[in-house]
Amino acid sequence: MTGRVVVVGSANVDLVVDVPRHPAGGETILGGDLRRTPGGKGANQAVAAARAGGADTTFVGALGRDDSAELLLASLGGAGVRTDTVDRVDAPTGTALITVSPDGENAIVVAPGANSRVRVGAAQARRIAAADVVLAQLEIPLGTVVAAARERREGALFVLNAAPSRELPEALWEQVDVLVVNEHEAADLVDDVADGTPEALAAALLDRVPAVVMTLGSHGSLVARRGGEQVRVPAARVEAVDTTGAGDTSCGVLAAALARTGLAGLAQAARLAGAAGALAVTRPGAQDAVPDAAHVAALAETLGKAP
Ligand code: RIB
């Protein structure tokens, strides 16, 4: 393992408004000033892998030929992410409309635009084949996610963050080495389980994939491997300002850590990921809120050693 990560996914410009509460259907409310910031689950995860995780990171995505694309390339490049595998296409760069309530919770609608054109061509395939970890989410075509997973080399890990929630085709299930989900996404992916505890959900998911990291918000995360014990990783206590992109920050850091250690370091990777996500919620924005590696390591130390 040499610490190389390729993130395949979406890039969006986030149009963000702070609101006193999220509006109901048919309702108009007044919010704060509009912020225009770099986002998109894939780009957020790439920035996190590079900045907070310290990995050699490539982003595979698609952007339009507009100002939004320049904003995203500047953010990715500023974090040290390689962007020579990002296609420029004749479609508007993806855009996310986001409202954030005073408790930091968000509501998001995505207009995918160029993200619908993300593909794995020859250049992308070459970079994927050199990676230790390939990380993807579900804001791009599922066929592209499957194609990216299939291009990884023997021994490289395919980490799927199954967000936003979608039904997964068999061709994708069979590629996954590590599945990262929150409790809602986990429940969407499994048939009825006897009880809805995270442990029961994780056990059901282990019928389909070898390893699961389930994020549990203020309760930390649950790490489960087929044939192994399930491990709870505690959460750091922080004051939430904006939860947008915090899960993406965790995924990026998880991938970066796994690219150094392989699956053997999964619990420790989840501890670093949890610390990174906790730091991310203390600042507004998605990529703008990604912490640096030193702060992540320092907070992770306070969480106690994961087995
Ligand atoms: O996970 C947060 C991200 O979801 C935002 O940055 C937004 O662009 C959407 O993709």
Short mmCIF file of C-alpha atoms in Angstrom, two decimals, residues 6-9 60 118-121 124-125 127-129 131 133-136 140-153 156-158 172 175:
data_model
loop_
_atom_site.label_atom_id
_atom_site.label_comp_id
_atom_site.label_asym_id
_atom_site.label_seq_id
_atom_site.Cartn_x
_atom_site.Cartn_y
_atom_site.Cartn_z
CA VAL A 6 -8.68 7.87 -6.63
CA VAL A 7 -12.06 9.43 -5.91
CA VAL A 8 -14.67 8.98 -8.65
CA GLY A 9 -17.70 11.19 -8.24
CA VAL A 60 -12.24 11.61 -11.62
CA VAL A 118 -18.69 11.31 -15.55
CA ARG A 119 -17.00 8.41 -17.34
CA VAL A 120 -13.99 6.12 -17.06
CA GLY A 121 -11.89 6.62 -20.20
CA GLN A 124 -8.99 7.62 -15.83
CA ALA A 125 -8.56 3.84 -16.03
CA ARG A 127 -4.89 6.29 -12.76
CA ILE A 128 -7.43 3.94 -11.12
CA ALA A 129 -5.20 0.95 -11.89
CA ALA A 131 -4.52 3.35 -6.85
CA VAL A 133 -8.11 2.71 -2.79
CA VAL A 134 -10.86 3.69 -5.21
CA LEU A 135 -13.64 5.64 -3.50
CA ALA A 136 -17.03 6.42 -5.08
CA ILE A 140 -22.98 9.97 -10.81
CA PRO A 141 -24.20 7.24 -13.20
CA LEU A 142 -24.12 3.79 -11.57
CA GLY A 143 -22.50 2.33 -14.70
CA THR A 144 -19.53 4.65 -14.18
CA VAL A 145 -19.20 3.56 -10.54
CA VAL A 146 -19.15 -0.11 -11.58
CA ALA A 147 -16.66 0.60 -14.38
CA ALA A 148 -14.33 2.43 -11.99
CA ALA A 149 -14.43 -0.40 -9.45
CA ARG A 150 -13.61 -2.96 -12.14
CA GLU A 151 -10.50 -1.04 -13.23
CA ARG A 152 -8.80 -1.34 -9.83
CA ARG A 153 -5.78 -3.59 -9.54
CA ALA A 156 -6.69 -2.50 -4.20
CA LEU A 157 -9.80 -1.67 -2.18
CA PHE A 158 -13.07 -0.36 -3.58
CA LEU A 172 -22.01 -3.03 -7.95
CA GLN A 175 -17.36 -5.04 -6.33
#
